[in-house]
């Protein structure tokens, strides 16, 4: 005898003890009245006991529990299938319309960089009087090779004094007036440049600077430069001498080092200054002047 799905479902619930008290009593009365139902229940019990410890029975129980908890799916409307078939057609149609439109060229705006034009008429404010009385601080980045003149040409027409006016340079006059000396370096100048009158324009000027230095420092390993400046304030402020020569120290006795620097210089008439500088410390030890007429 074949039973409907609900009867099989009740049999399984009866065997799994999932029926309530009233439902269980009603189902047992139904088995007493229907021998076929009782045999079907017994057959299902034997099969359940036979497969009790197998993974298949455990899987069957899990599937049955899921089927009891899952609601019945809603029926689809008849027109749903046709709607999904229409979606690809709409996508293809939209792509065809977009592909038919002409592509607009992309333009990029180029902005030229703005360059600042310096004001040619801009001038520096005048310096105060007290600033000109003090010697300017030398920039350590402005270095020169020993024995080489400063920036610019050696020609007197380019780097000579200011129109041969013999005006004193206040910054160097200040150094001369303070008689710059140092206890560690005792200078004894025996021959120095003197005022001279050139026999003719462009004649050579005999420049000699000689003497000794007493010091406990080994001067053979140090460099002292002798710088020659004109009386142009701008040249000294930028520390651009006309000529720069290292003093040729010679080994002496009892920490005394003689030197004798001789040069033939072409100078035009004017006022000139010379000073001695320690290139390592940029300290000035001697300053003096001479005139060429």
PDB file of C-alpha atoms in Angstrom:
ATOM      1  CA  UNK A   1       0.000   0.000   0.000  1.00  0.00           C
ATOM      2  CA  UNK A   2       1.438   3.395  -1.003  1.00  0.00           C
ATOM      3  CA  UNK A   3       1.201   6.303   1.390  1.00  0.00           C
ATOM      4  CA  UNK A   4       1.269   9.994   0.589  1.00  0.00           C
ATOM      5  CA  UNK A   5       4.179  12.283   1.373  1.00  0.00           C
ATOM      6  CA  UNK A   6       2.603  13.620   4.545  1.00  0.00           C
ATOM      7  CA  UNK A   7       2.202  10.113   5.975  1.00  0.00           C
ATOM      8  CA  UNK A   8       5.886   9.297   5.328  1.00  0.00           C
ATOM      9  CA  UNK A   9       6.789  12.587   6.922  1.00  0.00           C
ATOM     10  CA  UNK A  10       4.727  11.752  10.017  1.00  0.00           C
ATOM     11  CA  UNK A  11       6.339   8.288  10.196  1.00  0.00           C
ATOM     12  CA  UNK A  12       9.782   9.818  10.247  1.00  0.00           C
ATOM     13  CA  UNK A  13       8.799  12.389  12.831  1.00  0.00           C
ATOM     14  CA  UNK A  14       7.323   9.610  14.955  1.00  0.00           C
ATOM     15  CA  UNK A  15      10.518   7.584  14.790  1.00  0.00           C
ATOM     16  CA  UNK A  16      12.633  10.699  15.526  1.00  0.00           C
ATOM     17  CA  UNK A  17      10.389  11.530  18.505  1.00  0.00           C
ATOM     18  CA  UNK A  18       9.519  14.932  17.065  1.00  0.00           C
ATOM     19  CA  UNK A  19       5.727  14.606  17.524  1.00  0.00           C
ATOM     20  CA  UNK A  20       4.032  16.316  20.377  1.00  0.00           C
ATOM     21  CA  UNK A  21       2.121  14.275  22.978  1.00  0.00           C
ATOM     22  CA  UNK A  22      -1.244  14.732  21.329  1.00  0.00           C
ATOM     23  CA  UNK A  23       0.111  14.128  17.804  1.00  0.00           C
ATOM     24  CA  UNK A  24       1.944  11.018  18.977  1.00  0.00           C
ATOM     25  CA  UNK A  25      -1.174   9.508  20.590  1.00  0.00           C
ATOM     26  CA  UNK A  26      -3.221  10.267  17.476  1.00  0.00           C
ATOM     27  CA  UNK A  27      -0.588   8.626  15.264  1.00  0.00           C
ATOM     28  CA  UNK A  28      -0.450   5.484  17.456  1.00  0.00           C
ATOM     29  CA  UNK A  29      -4.253   5.155  17.317  1.00  0.00           C
ATOM     30  CA  UNK A  30      -3.975   5.460  13.536  1.00  0.00           C
ATOM     31  CA  UNK A  31      -1.407   2.597  13.487  1.00  0.00           C
ATOM     32  CA  UNK A  32      -3.717   0.384  15.573  1.00  0.00           C
ATOM     33  CA  UNK A  33      -6.526   1.002  13.116  1.00  0.00           C
ATOM     34  CA  UNK A  34      -4.331   0.520  10.009  1.00  0.00           C
ATOM     35  CA  UNK A  35      -2.061  -2.605  10.009  1.00  0.00           C
ATOM     36  CA  UNK A  36      -0.378  -1.453   6.767  1.00  0.00           C
ATOM     37  CA  UNK A  37       0.703   1.771   8.459  1.00  0.00           C
ATOM     38  CA  UNK A  38       2.030  -0.178  11.447  1.00  0.00           C
ATOM     39  CA  UNK A  39       4.122  -2.437   9.167  1.00  0.00           C
ATOM     40  CA  UNK A  40       5.459   0.627   7.318  1.00  0.00           C
ATOM     41  CA  UNK A  41       6.473   2.208  10.602  1.00  0.00           C
ATOM     42  CA  UNK A  42       8.211  -1.006  11.698  1.00  0.00           C
ATOM     43  CA  UNK A  43      10.021  -1.267   8.373  1.00  0.00           C
ATOM     44  CA  UNK A  44      11.282   2.310   8.671  1.00  0.00           C
ATOM     45  CA  UNK A  45      12.412   1.626  12.245  1.00  0.00           C
ATOM     46  CA  UNK A  46      14.463  -1.385  11.145  1.00  0.00           C
ATOM     47  CA  UNK A  47      16.069   0.579   8.347  1.00  0.00           C
ATOM     48  CA  UNK A  48      16.845   3.425  10.706  1.00  0.00           C
ATOM     49  CA  UNK A  49      18.473   1.072  13.209  1.00  0.00           C
ATOM     50  CA  UNK A  50      20.463  -0.588  10.446  1.00  0.00           C
ATOM     51  CA  UNK A  51      21.822   2.702   9.197  1.00  0.00           C
ATOM     52  CA  UNK A  52      22.032   4.374  12.581  1.00  0.00           C
ATOM     53  CA  UNK A  53      25.839   4.544  12.727  1.00  0.00           C
ATOM     54  CA  UNK A  54      26.529   5.175   9.058  1.00  0.00           C
ATOM     55  CA  UNK A  55      27.389   8.583   7.547  1.00  0.00           C
ATOM     56  CA  UNK A  56      24.573   8.100   5.028  1.00  0.00           C
ATOM     57  CA  UNK A  57      21.954   8.061   7.750  1.00  0.00           C
ATOM     58  CA  UNK A  58      23.461  11.135   9.402  1.00  0.00           C
ATOM     59  CA  UNK A  59      23.429  12.941   6.078  1.00  0.00           C
ATOM     60  CA  UNK A  60      19.841  11.885   5.499  1.00  0.00           C
ATOM     61  CA  UNK A  61      18.819  13.308   8.858  1.00  0.00           C
ATOM     62  CA  UNK A  62      20.525  16.610   8.138  1.00  0.00           C
ATOM     63  CA  UNK A  63      18.868  16.862   4.742  1.00  0.00           C
ATOM     64  CA  UNK A  64      15.494  16.093   6.281  1.00  0.00           C
ATOM     65  CA  UNK A  65      15.964  18.789   8.913  1.00  0.00           C
ATOM     66  CA  UNK A  66      16.941  21.316   6.270  1.00  0.00           C
ATOM     67  CA  UNK A  67      13.929  20.427   4.154  1.00  0.00           C
ATOM     68  CA  UNK A  68      11.665  20.988   7.147  1.00  0.00           C
ATOM     69  CA  UNK A  69      13.179  24.436   7.818  1.00  0.00           C
ATOM     70  CA  UNK A  70      13.368  25.660   4.210  1.00  0.00           C
ATOM     71  CA  UNK A  71      10.196  27.362   2.934  1.00  0.00           C
ATOM     72  CA  UNK A  72       8.824  26.480  -0.436  1.00  0.00           C
ATOM     73  CA  UNK A  73      10.253  28.642  -3.242  1.00  0.00           C
ATOM     74  CA  UNK A  74       7.949  31.148  -4.838  1.00  0.00           C
ATOM     75  CA  UNK A  75       6.757  30.410  -8.290  1.00  0.00           C
ATOM     76  CA  UNK A  76       8.280  32.536 -11.002  1.00  0.00           C
ATOM     77  CA  UNK A  77       6.111  34.635 -13.138  1.00  0.00           C
ATOM     78  CA  UNK A  78       5.761  33.428 -16.680  1.00  0.00           C
ATOM     79  CA  UNK A  79       7.270  36.624 -18.028  1.00  0.00           C
ATOM     80  CA  UNK A  80      10.527  36.350 -15.989  1.00  0.00           C
ATOM     81  CA  UNK A  81      12.329  34.155 -18.511  1.00  0.00           C
ATOM     82  CA  UNK A  82      11.675  36.567 -21.351  1.00  0.00           C
ATOM     83  CA  UNK A  83      12.942  39.500 -19.298  1.00  0.00           C
ATOM     84  CA  UNK A  84      16.339  37.859 -18.745  1.00  0.00           C
ATOM     85  CA  UNK A  85      16.560  37.096 -22.442  1.00  0.00           C
ATOM     86  CA  UNK A  86      15.907  40.761 -23.172  1.00  0.00           C
ATOM     87  CA  UNK A  87      18.755  42.085 -20.953  1.00  0.00           C
ATOM     88  CA  UNK A  88      21.657  40.974 -23.263  1.00  0.00           C
ATOM     89  CA  UNK A  89      19.877  42.546 -26.218  1.00  0.00           C
ATOM     90  CA  UNK A  90      19.633  45.872 -24.392  1.00  0.00           C
ATOM     91  CA  UNK A  91      23.331  45.742 -23.413  1.00  0.00           C
ATOM     92  CA  UNK A  92      24.437  45.016 -26.986  1.00  0.00           C
ATOM     93  CA  UNK A  93      22.214  47.788 -28.309  1.00  0.00           C
ATOM     94  CA  UNK A  94      23.657  50.338 -25.875  1.00  0.00           C
ATOM     95  CA  UNK A  95      27.225  49.357 -26.752  1.00  0.00           C
ATOM     96  CA  UNK A  96      26.491  49.754 -30.484  1.00  0.00           C
ATOM     97  CA  UNK A  97      25.075  53.270 -29.950  1.00  0.00           C
ATOM     98  CA  UNK A  98      28.092  54.367 -27.899  1.00  0.00           C
ATOM     99  CA  UNK A  99      30.603  52.915 -30.376  1.00  0.00           C
ATOM    100  CA  UNK A 100      28.981  54.819 -33.245  1.00  0.00           C
ATOM    101  CA  UNK A 101      29.615  58.240 -31.656  1.00  0.00           C
ATOM    102  CA  UNK A 102      32.765  60.009 -32.955  1.00  0.00           C
ATOM    103  CA  UNK A 103      35.606  60.227 -30.441  1.00  0.00           C
ATOM    104  CA  UNK A 104      36.366  63.760 -29.312  1.00  0.00           C
ATOM    105  CA  UNK A 105      40.069  64.577 -29.288  1.00  0.00           C
ATOM    106  CA  UNK A 106      41.401  65.358 -25.849  1.00  0.00           C
ATOM    107  CA  UNK A 107      43.144  68.672 -25.574  1.00  0.00           C
ATOM    108  CA  UNK A 108      45.635  69.593 -22.926  1.00  0.00           C
ATOM    109  CA  UNK A 109      46.148  73.131 -21.844  1.00  0.00           C
ATOM    110  CA  UNK A 110      49.793  74.055 -21.667  1.00  0.00           C
ATOM    111  CA  UNK A 111      50.643  76.881 -19.351  1.00  0.00           C
ATOM    112  CA  UNK A 112      53.977  78.505 -19.880  1.00  0.00           C
ATOM    113  CA  UNK A 113      55.966  78.962 -16.673  1.00  0.00           C
ATOM    114  CA  UNK A 114      56.037  82.498 -15.456  1.00  0.00           C
ATOM    115  CA  UNK A 115      59.565  83.807 -15.208  1.00  0.00           C
ATOM    116  CA  UNK A 116      60.346  86.633 -12.889  1.00  0.00           C
ATOM    117  CA  UNK A 117      62.210  89.441 -14.632  1.00  0.00           C
ATOM    118  CA  UNK A 118      64.608  91.186 -12.266  1.00  0.00           C
ATOM    119  CA  UNK A 119      64.278  94.902 -12.017  1.00  0.00           C
ATOM    120  CA  UNK A 120      67.309  96.347 -13.751  1.00  0.00           C
ATOM    121  CA  UNK A 121      66.870  99.696 -12.038  1.00  0.00           C
ATOM    122  CA  UNK A 122      66.815  98.235  -8.524  1.00  0.00           C
ATOM    123  CA  UNK A 123      69.732  99.451  -6.461  1.00  0.00           C
ATOM    124  CA  UNK A 124      70.946  98.452  -3.016  1.00  0.00           C
ATOM    125  CA  UNK A 125      70.327 100.932  -0.191  1.00  0.00           C
ATOM    126  CA  UNK A 126      73.361 102.958   0.891  1.00  0.00           C
ATOM    127  CA  UNK A 127      75.315 101.544   3.808  1.00  0.00           C
ATOM    128  CA  UNK A 128      75.607 103.360   7.076  1.00  0.00           C
ATOM    129  CA  UNK A 129      78.806 105.229   7.890  1.00  0.00           C
ATOM    130  CA  UNK A 130      79.707 102.960  10.801  1.00  0.00           C
ATOM    131  CA  UNK A 131      79.481  99.888   8.562  1.00  0.00           C
ATOM    132  CA  UNK A 132      82.146 101.249   6.215  1.00  0.00           C
ATOM    133  CA  UNK A 133      84.545 101.796   9.099  1.00  0.00           C
ATOM    134  CA  UNK A 134      84.663  98.084   9.950  1.00  0.00           C
ATOM    135  CA  UNK A 135      86.485  95.524   7.773  1.00  0.00           C
ATOM    136  CA  UNK A 136      84.006  93.218   5.982  1.00  0.00           C
ATOM    137  CA  UNK A 137      83.899  89.517   6.803  1.00  0.00           C
ATOM    138  CA  UNK A 138      85.388  87.387   4.082  1.00  0.00           C
ATOM    139  CA  UNK A 139      83.189  84.713   2.546  1.00  0.00           C
ATOM    140  CA  UNK A 140      85.020  81.373   3.085  1.00  0.00           C
ATOM    141  CA  UNK A 141      83.475  80.001  -0.127  1.00  0.00           C
ATOM    142  CA  UNK A 142      85.411  82.528  -2.250  1.00  0.00           C
ATOM    143  CA  UNK A 143      88.714  80.700  -2.472  1.00  0.00           C
ATOM    144  CA  UNK A 144      91.584  81.166  -4.914  1.00  0.00           C
ATOM    145  CA  UNK A 145      94.598  79.131  -5.918  1.00  0.00           C
ATOM    146  CA  UNK A 146      97.836  80.249  -4.197  1.00  0.00           C
ATOM    147  CA  UNK A 147      99.911  82.599  -6.312  1.00  0.00           C
ATOM    148  CA  UNK A 148      96.975  83.504  -8.584  1.00  0.00           C
ATOM    149  CA  UNK A 149      95.280  86.908  -8.786  1.00  0.00           C
ATOM    150  CA  UNK A 150      91.669  87.371  -7.824  1.00  0.00           C
ATOM    151  CA  UNK A 151      88.715  87.289 -10.189  1.00  0.00           C
ATOM    152  CA  UNK A 152      89.090  89.432 -13.279  1.00  0.00           C
ATOM    153  CA  UNK A 153      92.018  90.371 -15.465  1.00  0.00           C
ATOM    154  CA  UNK A 154      95.507  91.331 -14.348  1.00  0.00           C
ATOM    155  CA  UNK A 155      95.487  94.301 -16.712  1.00  0.00           C
ATOM    156  CA  UNK A 156      95.780  97.597 -14.809  1.00  0.00           C
ATOM    157  CA  UNK A 157      93.160  99.184 -17.084  1.00  0.00           C
ATOM    158  CA  UNK A 158      90.590  96.672 -15.782  1.00  0.00           C
ATOM    159  CA  UNK A 159      91.520  96.302 -12.106  1.00  0.00           C
ATOM    160  CA  UNK A 160      93.382  99.475 -11.211  1.00  0.00           C
ATOM    161  CA  UNK A 161      92.447 102.028  -8.569  1.00  0.00           C
ATOM    162  CA  UNK A 162      89.429 104.267  -8.877  1.00  0.00           C
ATOM    163  CA  UNK A 163      90.463 106.804 -11.534  1.00  0.00           C
ATOM    164  CA  UNK A 164      93.852 107.182  -9.819  1.00  0.00           C
ATOM    165  CA  UNK A 165      92.245 109.505  -7.292  1.00  0.00           C
ATOM    166  CA  UNK A 166      94.408 108.245  -4.405  1.00  0.00           C
ATOM    167  CA  UNK A 167      91.376 108.287  -2.094  1.00  0.00           C
ATOM    168  CA  UNK A 168      91.978 106.163   1.020  1.00  0.00           C
ATOM    169  CA  UNK A 169      89.914 103.025   1.578  1.00  0.00           C
ATOM    170  CA  UNK A 170      88.255 103.419   5.029  1.00  0.00           C
ATOM    171  CA  UNK A 171      88.044  99.691   5.818  1.00  0.00           C
ATOM    172  CA  UNK A 172      91.756  99.076   5.289  1.00  0.00           C
ATOM    173  CA  UNK A 173      92.753 102.391   6.860  1.00  0.00           C
ATOM    174  CA  UNK A 174      90.901 101.131   9.938  1.00  0.00           C
ATOM    175  CA  UNK A 175      93.037  97.957   9.978  1.00  0.00           C
ATOM    176  CA  UNK A 176      96.250  99.949   9.534  1.00  0.00           C
ATOM    177  CA  UNK A 177      95.288 102.307  12.366  1.00  0.00           C
ATOM    178  CA  UNK A 178      94.627  99.401  14.739  1.00  0.00           C
ATOM    179  CA  UNK A 179      98.115  97.979  14.037  1.00  0.00           C
ATOM    180  CA  UNK A 180      96.952  94.349  13.702  1.00  0.00           C
ATOM    181  CA  UNK A 181      99.536  92.122  15.378  1.00  0.00           C
ATOM    182  CA  UNK A 182      99.442  88.731  17.107  1.00  0.00           C
ATOM    183  CA  UNK A 183     101.560  87.341  19.942  1.00  0.00           C
ATOM    184  CA  UNK A 184     101.765  83.928  18.274  1.00  0.00           C
ATOM    185  CA  UNK A 185     103.262  85.408  15.095  1.00  0.00           C
ATOM    186  CA  UNK A 186     105.894  88.132  15.560  1.00  0.00           C
ATOM    187  CA  UNK A 187     106.470  89.797  12.202  1.00  0.00           C
ATOM    188  CA  UNK A 188     109.695  91.652  11.427  1.00  0.00           C
ATOM    189  CA  UNK A 189     109.382  93.311   8.008  1.00  0.00           C
ATOM    190  CA  UNK A 190     112.773  94.324   6.610  1.00  0.00           C
ATOM    191  CA  UNK A 191     111.712  95.295   3.090  1.00  0.00           C
ATOM    192  CA  UNK A 192     108.270  96.495   2.062  1.00  0.00           C
ATOM    193  CA  UNK A 193     106.726  98.220  -0.966  1.00  0.00           C
ATOM    194  CA  UNK A 194     107.420 101.949  -1.020  1.00  0.00           C
ATOM    195  CA  UNK A 195     105.837 104.829  -2.857  1.00  0.00           C
ATOM    196  CA  UNK A 196     107.287 105.018  -6.332  1.00  0.00           C
ATOM    197  CA  UNK A 197     107.110 107.208  -9.422  1.00  0.00           C
ATOM    198  CA  UNK A 198     107.024 105.199 -12.645  1.00  0.00           C
ATOM    199  CA  UNK A 199     109.310 106.470 -15.389  1.00  0.00           C
ATOM    200  CA  UNK A 200     106.639 105.887 -18.035  1.00  0.00           C
ATOM    201  CA  UNK A 201     103.039 104.627 -18.238  1.00  0.00           C
ATOM    202  CA  UNK A 202     102.912 100.827 -18.188  1.00  0.00           C
ATOM    203  CA  UNK A 203     106.381 100.440 -16.687  1.00  0.00           C
ATOM    204  CA  UNK A 204     106.972  97.512 -14.314  1.00  0.00           C
ATOM    205  CA  UNK A 205     106.785  98.100 -10.587  1.00  0.00           C
ATOM    206  CA  UNK A 206     109.321  96.265  -8.454  1.00  0.00           C
ATOM    207  CA  UNK A 207     107.306  94.747  -5.604  1.00  0.00           C
ATOM    208  CA  UNK A 208     109.302  93.268  -2.733  1.00  0.00           C
ATOM    209  CA  UNK A 209     108.064  92.112   0.657  1.00  0.00           C
ATOM    210  CA  UNK A 210     110.662  90.441   2.902  1.00  0.00           C
ATOM    211  CA  UNK A 211     111.334  89.772   6.569  1.00  0.00           C
ATOM    212  CA  UNK A 212     111.037  87.092   9.241  1.00  0.00           C
ATOM    213  CA  UNK A 213     108.310  85.562  11.410  1.00  0.00           C
ATOM    214  CA  UNK A 214     108.952  84.141  14.867  1.00  0.00           C
ATOM    215  CA  UNK A 215     106.447  81.473  15.871  1.00  0.00           C
ATOM    216  CA  UNK A 216     106.324  78.142  17.655  1.00  0.00           C
ATOM    217  CA  UNK A 217     104.023  76.925  14.877  1.00  0.00           C
ATOM    218  CA  UNK A 218     105.626  75.117  11.953  1.00  0.00           C
ATOM    219  CA  UNK A 219     105.018  77.699   9.221  1.00  0.00           C
ATOM    220  CA  UNK A 220     106.380  75.406   6.510  1.00  0.00           C
ATOM    221  CA  UNK A 221     103.084  73.504   6.702  1.00  0.00           C
ATOM    222  CA  UNK A 222     100.930  76.665   6.780  1.00  0.00           C
ATOM    223  CA  UNK A 223      99.960  79.054   4.011  1.00  0.00           C
ATOM    224  CA  UNK A 224      99.974  82.818   4.455  1.00  0.00           C
ATOM    225  CA  UNK A 225      98.875  84.774   1.394  1.00  0.00           C
ATOM    226  CA  UNK A 226      99.818  88.344   0.592  1.00  0.00           C
ATOM    227  CA  UNK A 227      96.900  90.098  -1.141  1.00  0.00           C
ATOM    228  CA  UNK A 228      97.244  93.343  -3.115  1.00  0.00           C
ATOM    229  CA  UNK A 229      94.119  95.534  -3.459  1.00  0.00           C
ATOM    230  CA  UNK A 230      93.378  98.798  -5.190  1.00  0.00           C
ATOM    231  CA  UNK A 231      91.531 101.559  -3.372  1.00  0.00           C
ATOM    232  CA  UNK A 232      88.221 100.508  -4.975  1.00  0.00           C
ATOM    233  CA  UNK A 233      85.772  99.781  -2.094  1.00  0.00           C
ATOM    234  CA  UNK A 234      83.781  97.251  -4.123  1.00  0.00           C
ATOM    235  CA  UNK A 235      86.872  95.098  -4.737  1.00  0.00           C
ATOM    236  CA  UNK A 236      87.653  94.768  -1.039  1.00  0.00           C
ATOM    237  CA  UNK A 237      84.030  94.253  -0.021  1.00  0.00           C
ATOM    238  CA  UNK A 238      83.877  91.299  -2.433  1.00  0.00           C
ATOM    239  CA  UNK A 239      87.435  90.338  -1.376  1.00  0.00           C
ATOM    240  CA  UNK A 240      88.762  90.311  -4.931  1.00  0.00           C
ATOM    241  CA  UNK A 241      92.417  91.351  -4.771  1.00  0.00           C
ATOM    242  CA  UNK A 242      94.430  92.313  -7.834  1.00  0.00           C
ATOM    243  CA  UNK A 243      97.105  89.761  -6.922  1.00  0.00           C
ATOM    244  CA  UNK A 244      97.506  86.996  -4.318  1.00  0.00           C
ATOM    245  CA  UNK A 245     100.817  85.265  -3.567  1.00  0.00           C
ATOM    246  CA  UNK A 246     101.815  82.789  -0.822  1.00  0.00           C
ATOM    247  CA  UNK A 247     104.700  83.915   1.354  1.00  0.00           C
ATOM    248  CA  UNK A 248     107.718  81.661   0.650  1.00  0.00           C
ATOM    249  CA  UNK A 249     108.702  80.667   4.196  1.00  0.00           C
ATOM    250  CA  UNK A 250     112.133  79.080   4.579  1.00  0.00           C
ATOM    251  CA  UNK A 251     113.301  76.837   7.433  1.00  0.00           C
ATOM    252  CA  UNK A 252     115.088  78.931  10.060  1.00  0.00           C
ATOM    253  CA  UNK A 253     116.641  78.554  13.455  1.00  0.00           C
ATOM    254  CA  UNK A 254     114.957  78.909  16.848  1.00  0.00           C
ATOM    255  CA  UNK A 255     111.446  79.031  15.344  1.00  0.00           C
ATOM    256  CA  UNK A 256     112.272  81.983  13.093  1.00  0.00           C
ATOM    257  CA  UNK A 257     111.168  81.680   9.459  1.00  0.00           C
ATOM    258  CA  UNK A 258     112.561  84.094   6.847  1.00  0.00           C
ATOM    259  CA  UNK A 259     110.683  84.967   3.648  1.00  0.00           C
ATOM    260  CA  UNK A 260     111.405  87.104   0.589  1.00  0.00           C
ATOM    261  CA  UNK A 261     108.663  87.744  -1.990  1.00  0.00           C
ATOM    262  CA  UNK A 262     109.679  89.641  -5.150  1.00  0.00           C
ATOM    263  CA  UNK A 263     107.412  90.336  -8.130  1.00  0.00           C
ATOM    264  CA  UNK A 264     107.369  92.532 -11.210  1.00  0.00           C
ATOM    265  CA  UNK A 265     103.911  94.105 -11.320  1.00  0.00           C
ATOM    266  CA  UNK A 266     102.353  96.301 -13.962  1.00  0.00           C
ATOM    267  CA  UNK A 267     100.339  98.933 -12.119  1.00  0.00           C
ATOM    268  CA  UNK A 268      98.898 102.237 -13.224  1.00  0.00           C
ATOM    269  CA  UNK A 269      99.159 105.255 -10.967  1.00  0.00           C
ATOM    270  CA  UNK A 270      97.032 105.024  -7.859  1.00  0.00           C
ATOM    271  CA  UNK A 271      96.824 103.981  -4.209  1.00  0.00           C
ATOM    272  CA  UNK A 272      97.298 100.303  -3.301  1.00  0.00           C
ATOM    273  CA  UNK A 273      96.942  98.236  -0.140  1.00  0.00           C
ATOM    274  CA  UNK A 274      98.457  94.890   0.806  1.00  0.00           C
ATOM    275  CA  UNK A 275      97.641  92.564   3.686  1.00  0.00           C
ATOM    276  CA  UNK A 276      98.725  89.164   5.016  1.00  0.00           C
ATOM    277  CA  UNK A 277      96.052  86.524   5.601  1.00  0.00           C
ATOM    278  CA  UNK A 278      96.195  83.085   7.206  1.00  0.00           C
ATOM    279  CA  UNK A 279      94.263  81.020   4.645  1.00  0.00           C
ATOM    280  CA  UNK A 280      93.310  78.393   7.237  1.00  0.00           C
ATOM    281  CA  UNK A 281      91.697  80.805   9.716  1.00  0.00           C
ATOM    282  CA  UNK A 282      91.153  83.794   7.354  1.00  0.00           C
ATOM    283  CA  UNK A 283      92.747  86.013   9.987  1.00  0.00           C
ATOM    284  CA  UNK A 284      94.585  89.177   8.891  1.00  0.00           C
ATOM    285  CA  UNK A 285      97.980  89.836  10.518  1.00  0.00           C
ATOM    286  CA  UNK A 286      99.497  92.758   8.612  1.00  0.00           C
ATOM    287  CA  UNK A 287      98.085  95.654   6.575  1.00  0.00           C
ATOM    288  CA  UNK A 288      99.896  98.529   4.843  1.00  0.00           C
ATOM    289  CA  UNK A 289      99.746 100.670   1.683  1.00  0.00           C
ATOM    290  CA  UNK A 290     101.879 102.232  -1.048  1.00  0.00           C
ATOM    291  CA  UNK A 291     101.292 104.678  -3.896  1.00  0.00           C
ATOM    292  CA  UNK A 292     102.350 104.532  -7.519  1.00  0.00           C
ATOM    293  CA  UNK A 293     102.554 107.825  -9.414  1.00  0.00           C
TER     294      UNK A 293
END
